[in-house]
XYZ file of C-alpha atoms in Angstrom:
661
model
C 127.618 122.354 62.424
C 131.224 119.351 61.104
C 132.462 120.461 57.560
C 133.930 117.693 55.115
C 138.051 118.476 55.178
C 137.767 116.479 51.932
C 135.675 119.226 49.937
C 138.431 121.417 50.369
C 140.728 119.811 47.695
C 137.825 118.685 43.950
C 137.704 114.770 44.102
C 137.619 113.313 40.710
C 135.132 114.416 38.750
C 131.746 112.196 37.897
C 131.408 114.610 34.542
C 133.113 117.204 32.531
C 131.767 119.469 30.272
C 133.095 118.891 26.512
C 135.024 122.062 24.932
C 132.417 121.565 22.202
C 129.337 121.909 24.863
C 130.774 124.547 26.277
C 131.208 127.072 23.569
C 127.508 125.982 22.469
C 125.706 127.088 26.403
C 123.722 129.509 26.454
C 125.957 130.460 29.048
C 129.027 131.216 26.955
C 126.622 132.907 24.143
C 125.526 135.804 27.338
C 128.872 135.791 28.587
C 129.627 136.990 24.547
C 127.145 138.842 24.825
C 128.017 140.532 28.016
C 131.317 141.488 26.177
C 130.047 143.175 23.287
C 127.554 145.294 24.689
C 128.663 146.046 27.594
C 132.602 145.902 27.576
C 132.135 143.004 30.691
C 134.850 139.990 30.268
C 134.347 137.127 32.392
C 137.325 134.973 32.886
C 135.255 131.885 35.413
C 131.981 131.483 36.138
C 132.106 133.202 40.368
C 133.854 136.105 38.457
C 130.101 136.284 36.164
C 128.583 135.277 40.375
C 130.231 137.890 41.969
C 129.222 140.521 39.052
C 125.508 138.971 39.190
C 125.327 139.899 42.233
C 127.336 142.797 42.877
C 125.886 145.448 40.354
C 122.151 144.396 40.666
C 121.100 147.125 38.346
C 123.725 145.593 35.763
C 122.975 142.411 35.837
C 118.994 141.747 35.646
C 118.836 145.145 33.040
C 121.180 142.680 30.916
C 118.737 139.309 31.511
C 115.670 142.158 30.808
C 117.979 142.993 26.966
C 120.047 139.191 26.053
C 115.678 137.258 26.398
C 114.829 140.493 24.337
C 111.783 140.391 27.243
C 110.263 143.692 25.100
C 111.947 146.010 22.431
C 114.119 148.345 22.575
C 116.424 148.820 26.403
C 116.071 147.394 29.336
C 112.870 149.919 31.095
C 115.269 152.200 34.065
C 114.896 151.940 36.084
C 115.677 148.196 36.984
C 115.805 148.134 40.878
C 114.118 151.791 42.336
C 114.262 150.137 46.192
C 117.260 148.073 47.242
C 115.717 146.299 50.359
C 114.217 142.836 51.623
C 111.533 142.744 52.506
C 110.338 145.254 49.377
C 112.683 145.364 46.913
C 111.043 147.648 43.860
C 111.748 146.442 40.450
C 111.317 148.077 37.461
C 108.280 150.842 38.502
C 106.214 151.200 35.743
C 107.943 148.272 33.567
C 104.612 146.076 31.800
C 105.035 142.974 30.572
C 102.352 139.878 30.110
C 103.487 136.204 30.982
C 101.798 134.938 28.039
C 102.709 137.176 25.943
C 106.226 135.742 26.542
C 105.711 132.198 26.722
C 103.082 132.703 23.297
C 105.877 134.733 21.195
C 107.015 131.473 19.417
C 103.762 130.748 16.346
C 104.993 128.097 14.048
C 104.533 124.394 14.196
C 106.665 123.078 16.871
C 106.330 121.428 19.581
C 105.200 123.113 22.266
C 103.107 120.243 24.729
C 104.618 116.513 23.930
C 102.048 114.572 26.594
C 101.864 111.162 28.053
C 100.273 109.252 30.763
C 100.220 105.984 32.140
C 97.279 105.197 29.023
C 100.961 105.385 27.127
C 99.483 107.075 24.373
C 101.620 110.650 23.828
C 99.976 113.472 22.332
C 100.872 116.603 20.730
C 99.967 120.917 20.668
C 102.265 122.793 18.313
C 102.624 126.697 19.172
C 100.856 127.835 16.232
C 97.945 125.529 18.370
C 98.195 126.891 21.966
C 97.696 129.834 20.827
C 93.894 128.756 19.534
C 93.350 127.107 22.898
C 94.709 129.381 24.580
C 92.706 132.284 22.843
C 89.472 129.675 22.849
C 89.664 129.646 26.681
C 90.861 133.034 28.016
C 87.198 134.208 25.110
C 85.599 131.618 27.195
C 86.936 132.977 30.982
C 86.060 136.655 29.825
C 82.604 135.886 29.288
C 82.690 134.235 32.166
C 83.496 137.890 33.627
C 86.671 136.872 34.545
C 88.814 139.767 34.795
C 91.734 141.606 36.328
C 93.448 140.787 39.657
C 90.762 138.019 39.823
C 91.547 135.013 40.597
C 90.679 131.776 39.008
C 92.033 128.247 39.814
C 92.106 124.797 39.668
C 91.706 121.029 41.085
C 93.461 119.338 37.930
C 95.703 117.163 37.080
C 99.052 118.022 34.414
C 97.165 117.582 31.822
C 97.290 119.619 28.179
C 94.027 121.881 29.769
C 95.860 122.910 32.937
C 99.148 124.331 30.904
C 96.724 126.356 28.357
C 93.823 127.630 31.478
C 96.801 128.725 33.127
C 97.921 131.095 30.412
C 94.985 131.870 29.364
C 94.273 132.793 33.411
C 98.271 135.285 32.578
C 96.681 136.589 29.584
C 93.754 138.745 31.107
C 95.728 139.929 34.218
C 94.000 137.595 36.564
C 95.897 135.855 38.875
C 96.534 131.558 39.012
C 96.315 128.621 41.495
C 96.406 125.351 41.340
C 95.893 122.226 43.412
C 96.200 118.296 42.074
C 93.759 116.266 41.651
C 94.409 114.462 44.908
C 94.473 116.522 47.361
C 91.786 116.139 50.090
C 89.200 118.593 50.465
C 90.296 119.833 53.335
C 93.867 120.766 51.749
C 92.198 122.445 48.681
C 90.245 124.240 50.836
C 92.084 125.935 53.173
C 94.372 127.178 50.037
C 91.996 128.393 47.620
C 88.773 129.486 50.160
C 91.202 132.118 51.778
C 92.145 133.577 47.954
C 88.397 133.214 47.254
C 88.506 132.782 43.445
C 86.166 133.586 40.891
C 86.119 130.225 39.097
C 87.395 127.047 39.467
C 88.427 124.620 36.854
C 88.928 121.036 38.111
C 88.045 117.290 37.486
C 85.494 114.792 38.043
C 87.928 112.338 38.486
C 91.856 110.673 37.945
C 93.420 108.194 37.102
C 97.050 107.225 38.796
C 98.910 104.758 39.906
C 97.103 101.790 37.826
C 93.336 102.973 38.840
C 90.897 105.846 38.921
C 89.511 107.718 41.538
C 86.348 108.947 41.275
C 86.045 112.997 42.861
C 83.106 113.316 42.100
C 81.569 113.617 45.967
C 85.134 116.053 46.910
C 84.620 118.610 43.892
C 80.626 118.914 45.240
C 82.461 119.024 48.520
C 84.450 121.801 46.931
C 82.471 123.597 45.981
C 79.899 124.273 48.334
C 82.994 125.371 50.651
C 84.442 128.594 48.375
C 81.617 130.921 48.896
C 83.482 133.271 46.101
C 83.214 130.653 42.972
C 80.819 132.880 40.111
C 81.674 129.652 37.401
C 82.192 125.777 37.900
C 84.953 124.444 34.388
C 84.944 120.271 34.127
C 87.818 119.384 32.217
C 87.101 115.388 30.143
C 88.739 112.827 33.418
C 88.780 109.026 33.519
C 85.102 109.194 35.118
C 83.778 110.023 31.374
C 83.041 113.048 29.940
C 80.880 116.172 31.842
C 77.971 117.279 31.828
C 77.634 121.253 32.150
C 74.326 122.362 34.340
C 73.916 126.263 37.166
C 77.183 127.869 37.366
C 79.412 124.679 35.577
C 80.608 124.388 32.430
C 82.449 121.893 30.506
C 85.635 122.752 29.022
C 84.354 122.133 25.659
C 81.852 125.104 25.552
C 83.880 126.784 27.577
C 86.475 127.224 24.442
C 83.879 127.041 22.296
C 83.098 130.946 21.736
C 83.997 133.198 19.304
C 87.837 133.544 19.981
C 90.155 135.508 17.877
C 93.694 135.903 18.698
C 95.558 135.679 21.696
C 96.149 139.473 22.730
C 97.538 139.510 26.334
C 97.338 142.399 28.712
C 100.226 144.650 29.096
C 100.103 144.527 33.123
C 102.641 146.414 35.795
C 106.070 144.266 36.081
C 104.696 143.650 39.549
C 101.331 142.958 38.763
C 100.648 138.968 40.596
C 100.488 136.318 37.677
C 100.230 133.430 40.820
C 99.514 132.191 43.933
C 101.260 129.094 45.353
C 101.129 127.875 48.792
C 103.976 127.272 51.206
C 103.268 123.167 52.863
C 101.056 124.240 55.785
C 102.483 122.101 58.075
C 101.376 124.426 61.048
C 98.329 126.280 60.626
C 96.831 127.410 57.341
C 99.736 127.357 54.424
C 100.803 130.993 53.271
C 99.214 132.046 50.342
C 103.035 133.356 48.482
C 102.208 135.987 45.100
C 104.496 136.761 42.977
C 104.967 138.402 39.645
C 105.055 138.685 36.542
C 107.722 140.377 35.816
C 109.921 138.593 38.298
C 108.544 135.561 37.327
C 109.476 136.094 33.693
C 113.214 137.006 34.403
C 114.098 134.742 36.965
C 112.858 131.798 35.103
C 114.492 132.962 31.237
C 117.200 133.376 33.592
C 117.215 130.018 35.118
C 116.252 127.814 32.379
C 118.363 128.645 29.962
C 121.506 129.751 31.034
C 121.718 127.774 33.581
C 119.661 124.438 32.837
C 120.341 125.691 29.386
C 116.993 125.149 27.465
C 117.547 126.334 23.576
C 113.255 126.546 21.581
C 115.085 123.005 20.571
C 115.277 121.392 23.680
C 112.393 118.677 25.204
C 112.192 119.565 28.778
C 110.505 117.429 31.457
C 109.595 117.591 34.881
C 108.236 115.156 37.136
C 105.452 117.271 39.253
C 102.377 117.643 39.863
C 100.079 120.875 39.527
C 100.473 121.135 43.090
C 104.093 121.578 43.527
C 105.879 124.774 42.235
C 108.088 122.399 39.625
C 104.554 122.483 37.409
C 105.033 125.788 36.727
C 109.010 125.854 36.634
C 108.294 123.334 34.177
C 106.025 125.496 32.248
C 107.904 127.868 31.816
C 109.976 125.701 29.282
C 107.410 127.508 27.280
C 109.701 130.967 28.000
C 112.087 130.100 25.719
C 110.707 128.072 23.202
C 111.440 125.010 24.133
C 109.242 121.910 24.257
C 107.431 120.603 27.299
C 106.894 117.862 28.258
C 103.727 116.392 30.236
C 103.547 113.380 32.423
C 100.280 112.796 34.112
C 100.172 109.981 36.893
C 102.675 107.354 38.131
C 105.831 107.448 37.396
C 106.047 103.498 38.353
C 102.232 102.210 36.736
C 103.315 99.819 35.018
C 106.931 99.890 36.162
C 109.699 101.976 37.320
C 111.269 102.611 33.754
C 107.599 104.112 32.774
C 109.302 107.628 32.996
C 112.597 106.235 31.095
C 110.464 104.579 28.626
C 108.838 107.884 27.895
C 112.113 109.594 27.753
C 113.190 108.185 24.393
C 110.046 108.227 22.747
C 109.145 111.672 23.258
C 113.243 112.891 22.878
C 113.597 114.093 25.779
C 117.068 116.779 25.786
C 116.472 117.143 29.662
C 114.837 114.664 32.411
C 114.285 116.425 36.017
C 112.332 114.321 38.780
C 113.911 114.128 42.213
C 116.305 112.639 44.794
C 113.558 109.590 46.542
C 112.397 108.796 42.569
C 116.701 108.228 41.822
C 116.476 106.103 45.129
C 113.679 104.339 44.394
C 114.991 103.313 40.998
C 118.541 102.837 41.914
C 117.271 100.086 44.562
C 114.978 98.524 42.387
C 118.495 97.372 40.314
C 116.508 99.031 37.121
C 119.020 99.604 34.334
C 117.425 102.912 32.309
C 119.818 103.021 29.940
C 120.361 99.568 29.068
C 116.909 99.198 28.459
C 115.727 102.573 27.734
C 116.744 104.670 24.644
C 118.004 107.062 26.515
C 120.518 109.196 22.939
C 118.915 112.028 22.822
C 118.861 113.198 27.460
C 121.573 115.477 27.753
C 120.636 116.376 31.811
C 119.906 115.784 34.167
C 117.884 117.050 37.254
C 116.855 115.972 40.981
C 115.381 118.288 43.580
C 113.176 117.695 46.247
C 115.896 116.577 48.796
C 119.612 117.167 48.591
C 120.936 113.852 46.076
C 123.628 112.172 47.616
C 126.566 110.450 46.226
C 125.463 107.370 45.723
C 122.972 108.871 43.594
C 124.835 110.760 41.716
C 127.069 107.605 41.007
C 123.600 105.452 39.991
C 122.779 107.843 37.563
C 126.446 108.080 35.732
C 126.641 104.309 35.507
C 122.971 103.269 35.215
C 121.442 105.816 33.058
C 124.025 107.346 30.506
C 128.092 108.242 31.708
C 128.083 111.463 28.998
C 124.285 113.477 31.342
C 124.720 116.719 33.152
C 123.448 115.232 36.668
C 122.584 119.035 37.815
C 121.109 118.531 41.798
C 119.484 122.106 41.891
C 117.391 123.423 45.716
C 115.232 126.579 46.402
C 112.012 126.738 46.924
C 108.700 127.332 46.429
C 108.899 130.496 47.962
C 111.305 131.882 44.800
C 110.233 129.223 42.445
C 113.202 128.864 41.104
C 116.360 127.014 42.054
C 119.222 129.276 43.576
C 121.902 126.493 44.432
C 121.504 125.661 40.526
C 123.629 123.782 37.621
C 126.017 125.033 35.328
C 126.751 123.704 31.287
C 129.822 125.117 31.500
C 131.333 123.669 36.038
C 132.218 119.750 36.066
C 129.780 117.773 38.854
C 131.368 116.649 41.836
C 129.592 113.501 43.915
C 127.183 114.607 46.193
C 127.215 118.750 45.397
C 126.023 121.483 43.793
C 127.160 123.027 40.857
C 126.813 126.603 41.914
C 125.658 129.792 42.889
C 122.866 130.434 41.163
C 123.537 134.287 39.475
C 121.765 136.815 41.116
C 121.261 134.856 43.975
C 123.619 136.029 46.250
C 124.051 132.489 48.789
C 125.403 132.651 51.604
C 126.034 130.535 54.815
C 125.518 132.294 57.621
C 126.994 131.649 61.800
C 124.455 132.567 64.445
C 125.922 136.254 64.755
C 125.947 136.491 61.108
C 128.867 136.248 59.730
C 129.326 134.479 56.378
C 131.067 130.677 55.800
C 132.850 129.362 53.401
C 134.063 125.460 53.835
C 131.953 125.343 56.668
C 127.780 124.395 57.101
C 125.905 127.408 58.201
C 122.370 129.012 57.749
C 121.710 129.567 53.368
C 120.685 132.461 53.707
C 120.293 135.372 50.417
C 121.489 138.703 51.767
C 120.025 140.449 48.442
C 117.195 140.457 46.528
C 115.625 138.671 44.039
C 112.809 139.392 41.163
C 110.896 136.339 42.172
C 110.398 136.839 45.338
C 107.351 136.961 46.556
C 105.473 140.463 46.431
C 103.892 139.668 49.802
C 101.183 137.100 51.098
C 97.466 137.774 50.579
C 95.623 138.768 53.325
C 98.643 139.997 54.973
C 98.014 143.660 55.044
C 100.864 144.668 57.064
C 103.413 141.970 56.218
C 103.721 140.437 59.599
C 103.733 137.069 57.889
C 105.998 137.956 55.259
C 108.746 139.548 57.561
C 108.247 135.998 60.008
C 108.762 133.776 57.846
C 112.082 134.990 56.238
C 113.642 137.827 57.988
C 112.943 137.161 61.944
C 116.676 135.566 62.278
C 118.711 137.802 60.348
C 116.590 141.839 59.882
C 117.064 142.772 56.095
C 118.979 138.658 55.439
C 116.096 136.004 54.199
C 116.841 132.921 56.233
C 115.866 129.690 54.388
C 115.910 127.179 56.661
C 118.717 124.544 55.200
C 121.994 124.051 56.468
C 124.695 124.960 53.086
C 128.161 124.432 53.423
C 129.809 126.662 50.304
C 132.859 124.938 49.417
C 136.464 126.950 48.881
C 136.173 126.458 44.587
C 132.076 127.530 44.600
C 130.702 124.470 45.181
C 127.087 123.745 47.457
C 126.063 120.816 49.957
C 122.572 120.994 51.298
C 122.357 119.277 54.375
C 118.731 119.509 55.320
C 116.105 121.430 56.807
C 118.043 123.782 60.051
C 114.757 123.335 62.480
C 115.344 119.463 61.771
C 118.190 119.649 63.278
C 120.515 116.867 64.652
C 122.268 117.838 67.855
C 123.880 115.104 69.041
C 126.641 115.861 72.430
C 126.994 119.339 71.084
C 127.520 118.311 67.326
C 125.289 119.167 65.295
C 124.126 117.527 62.038
C 122.073 117.856 58.714
C 119.220 115.511 58.728
C 120.068 114.659 54.755
C 123.566 113.372 55.806
C 121.617 111.217 58.412
C 120.349 109.843 56.030
C 122.307 109.294 53.502
C 123.542 106.818 55.525
C 120.290 104.704 56.956
C 119.008 104.289 53.199
C 122.289 103.120 51.683
C 120.880 100.073 53.082
C 119.470 98.193 50.311
C 116.927 96.478 53.199
C 115.786 100.124 53.759
C 112.752 102.016 51.863
C 112.516 105.267 53.499
C 113.320 106.556 57.152
C 112.227 109.262 59.106
C 114.513 110.122 62.105
C 113.936 112.791 64.880
C 115.725 114.088 67.268
C 113.075 114.334 70.272
C 115.454 116.658 72.836
C 115.306 120.193 74.019
C 116.761 123.403 74.084
C 119.593 122.817 76.440
C 118.544 119.556 77.176
C 119.611 116.221 74.955
C 116.241 113.358 74.359
C 115.661 110.252 72.221
C 117.104 110.448 68.994
C 113.669 108.287 67.368
C 114.659 106.256 63.693
C 111.556 104.784 62.090
C 112.476 102.234 59.144
C 109.815 101.833 55.659
C 111.462 98.254 54.449
C 111.378 96.842 51.461
C 108.508 93.416 51.365
C 109.959 90.933 52.785
C 112.617 92.268 55.076
C 112.191 92.339 59.082
C 113.770 94.735 61.789
C 115.402 91.852 63.817
C 118.759 91.770 66.019
C 121.296 91.871 62.659
C 120.042 94.168 60.614
C 119.282 96.449 64.019
C 123.202 96.277 64.957
C 123.969 96.649 60.916
C 122.264 99.845 60.990
C 123.276 101.342 64.241
C 127.484 99.833 63.158
C 126.794 101.902 59.724
C 125.565 105.059 61.479
C 128.776 105.679 64.456
C 131.011 104.438 61.748
C 129.614 107.032 59.456
C 128.969 109.762 60.687
C 129.612 109.443 64.836
C 128.827 106.939 67.880
C 126.359 110.147 69.334
C 124.544 109.397 66.324
C 123.818 105.756 66.647
C 119.802 106.287 67.375
C 118.048 105.749 71.000
C 115.411 103.456 69.020
C 114.607 102.284 66.003
C 110.955 101.991 65.351
C 109.867 99.904 61.801
C 106.515 101.807 59.795
C 104.218 100.919 56.831
C 105.222 104.546 56.025
C 107.760 107.694 57.132
C 104.299 111.146 57.528
C 105.099 113.852 54.479
C 103.611 116.737 53.528
C 101.904 117.075 49.980
C 104.223 117.900 48.324
C 106.740 115.185 49.503
C 108.532 117.069 52.366
C 109.744 114.302 55.381
C 108.140 116.044 59.199
C 110.447 115.674 61.257
C 109.851 118.899 63.229
C 106.030 118.406 63.816
C 106.746 114.905 65.141
C 109.006 116.518 66.881
C 106.923 119.336 68.195
C 104.119 116.367 69.139
C 106.721 115.087 71.392
C 107.514 117.695 73.396
C 103.486 118.085 74.309
C 103.081 120.629 71.508
C 99.127 120.075 70.463
C 98.267 117.950 67.754
C 95.960 120.217 66.041
C 99.067 123.065 66.616
C 102.119 121.056 65.835
C 100.281 120.333 61.856
C 97.572 121.246 59.736
C 96.372 117.776 59.233
C 94.779 119.236 55.229
C 98.335 119.362 54.635
C 99.136 115.850 54.496
C 99.534 113.044 51.735
C 99.661 110.412 54.715
C 97.727 111.990 57.885
C 97.329 107.754 59.644
C 101.187 107.982 59.265
C 101.777 110.491 61.957
C 99.792 109.359 64.739
C 101.491 105.915 64.185
C 104.760 106.938 64.116
C 104.344 109.493 67.673
C 101.911 106.323 69.484
C 105.282 103.818 68.728
C 107.256 107.127 70.153
C 105.254 107.369 72.958
C 104.726 104.040 73.639
C 108.619 103.657 73.501
C 108.646 106.605 76.121
C 106.874 105.022 79.324
C 108.559 101.260 78.864
């Protein structure tokens, strides 16, 4: 793939941290600790990163001790087996995620929550401990013990956090889906792990409407034969009533609780089960452990996002996305975690920005798609809301374009760290991240995360600098999956990450690592646009197309097969009142020709109502391509994994219609 020669020299920085901000950062505090305790001194972030991915034992034991995960020195050995897959971290060590998350016991706000009803509520750390203790006692009365699976069909509300911490405290295993998930999507995930208890709502509010889920919930319960009990959490459809094998949230918390006492479990004891998008076959149940998540999230939230006990941390997410798990881990560093339940655009696109102002938010996390939506809507959050407390903005889900960076600095706040980050559900973190001591450049991710040996590989497995290659991880990380559920031989796990480069994790993204240590993600490597031998990631294509005011969203598909170039198809969601006429089509083609290459001008351009996406918001370039190549739709994509199943059928029908004309 080609690279941008302009990235070898630093472009003008959009933001540079002040000396005061650098000196008060957790990262500098950690470097001072390393100097005093370990006799290690680093002159640059890159020096620190190289040590962190070379001396894995030294780095990860320092994270344990710096954050005082448990009293005394870190257990030894740190890494018993340095290999992938199969790395063994801290064998013999015991801890519990809930114990670390609930170390704070004072009246400081732990959770601040709001939503479309505009009411903001607060739960203190002391109150959170009490509720977790009561919920744990209630789950224990329902027969939940170590290793049992507790699942949730809940929105992003305080009860979900309480139930998760209670589950973790018992050594049971947590898994969740958002209530907008369809029945098949929920059953496809939960039935694989045979849960014993389900926590659920009978309805939820989104975009100004109440969505009744009572019939869906009844079907879900009927299709999960392993369930012993269901706990109903209050919802907009009314107060739930108990019954046979059904308890209310109030009943769960009503018994004698006492003090919360999380059970010590092994470092690799399962904490939660996340899921791959499941676009082909059943979603893969990804099991991650207490110890790996505690260490990774302490590192990421404190050293990279620079969160402290005084911060108010927010990320817009549902309970069906790994960012909910990451957000909840703000409790590990004693921060106040901010929860939003509902649409980010209700009653209008200033909703989240008003929530930021009302709650004194210091860190606002969102997605590149949301930033683009705000940009195209022409809103002015910095003018219309009070964002005085906001210090950082995080973006993930897809690459944030240079225009997105510029909009945030121009229309939100000029003195703020904009951190575009990239990682995945697979490790429940970002391995290309932000850092409070580094400048921000347009379209670039600031750095490779500490402890994450991210490299760009060519097809022969050679490491590249200044060129685009496959994003790989060449050393183990503690939060990598322990295993996939119901994969005893580890074949699905191996095939998912290690089949291309033996012993090396291939993530499936294109990345360029610049000579300055910054990174550029250019899209999924399995959806590459290969035109006349010139390969390009879809992110570069979307940047051009979605930069036009008339375009609200887009999907590009290269229908070519190996060894043969096929049609390049572009599907557009246009803004209301815009028509796909010859003038607009001509401007789109001209923009792509001048900004990308003549080879990347689409053969066909179609207007559609919505882009087909997974439940986690990913565009479905690859399944569309597979269907057009002749793979039966039911094998190319699992309908239960889709947020809008009819959208992909309409896209495929349009493409096939024009192919026959």
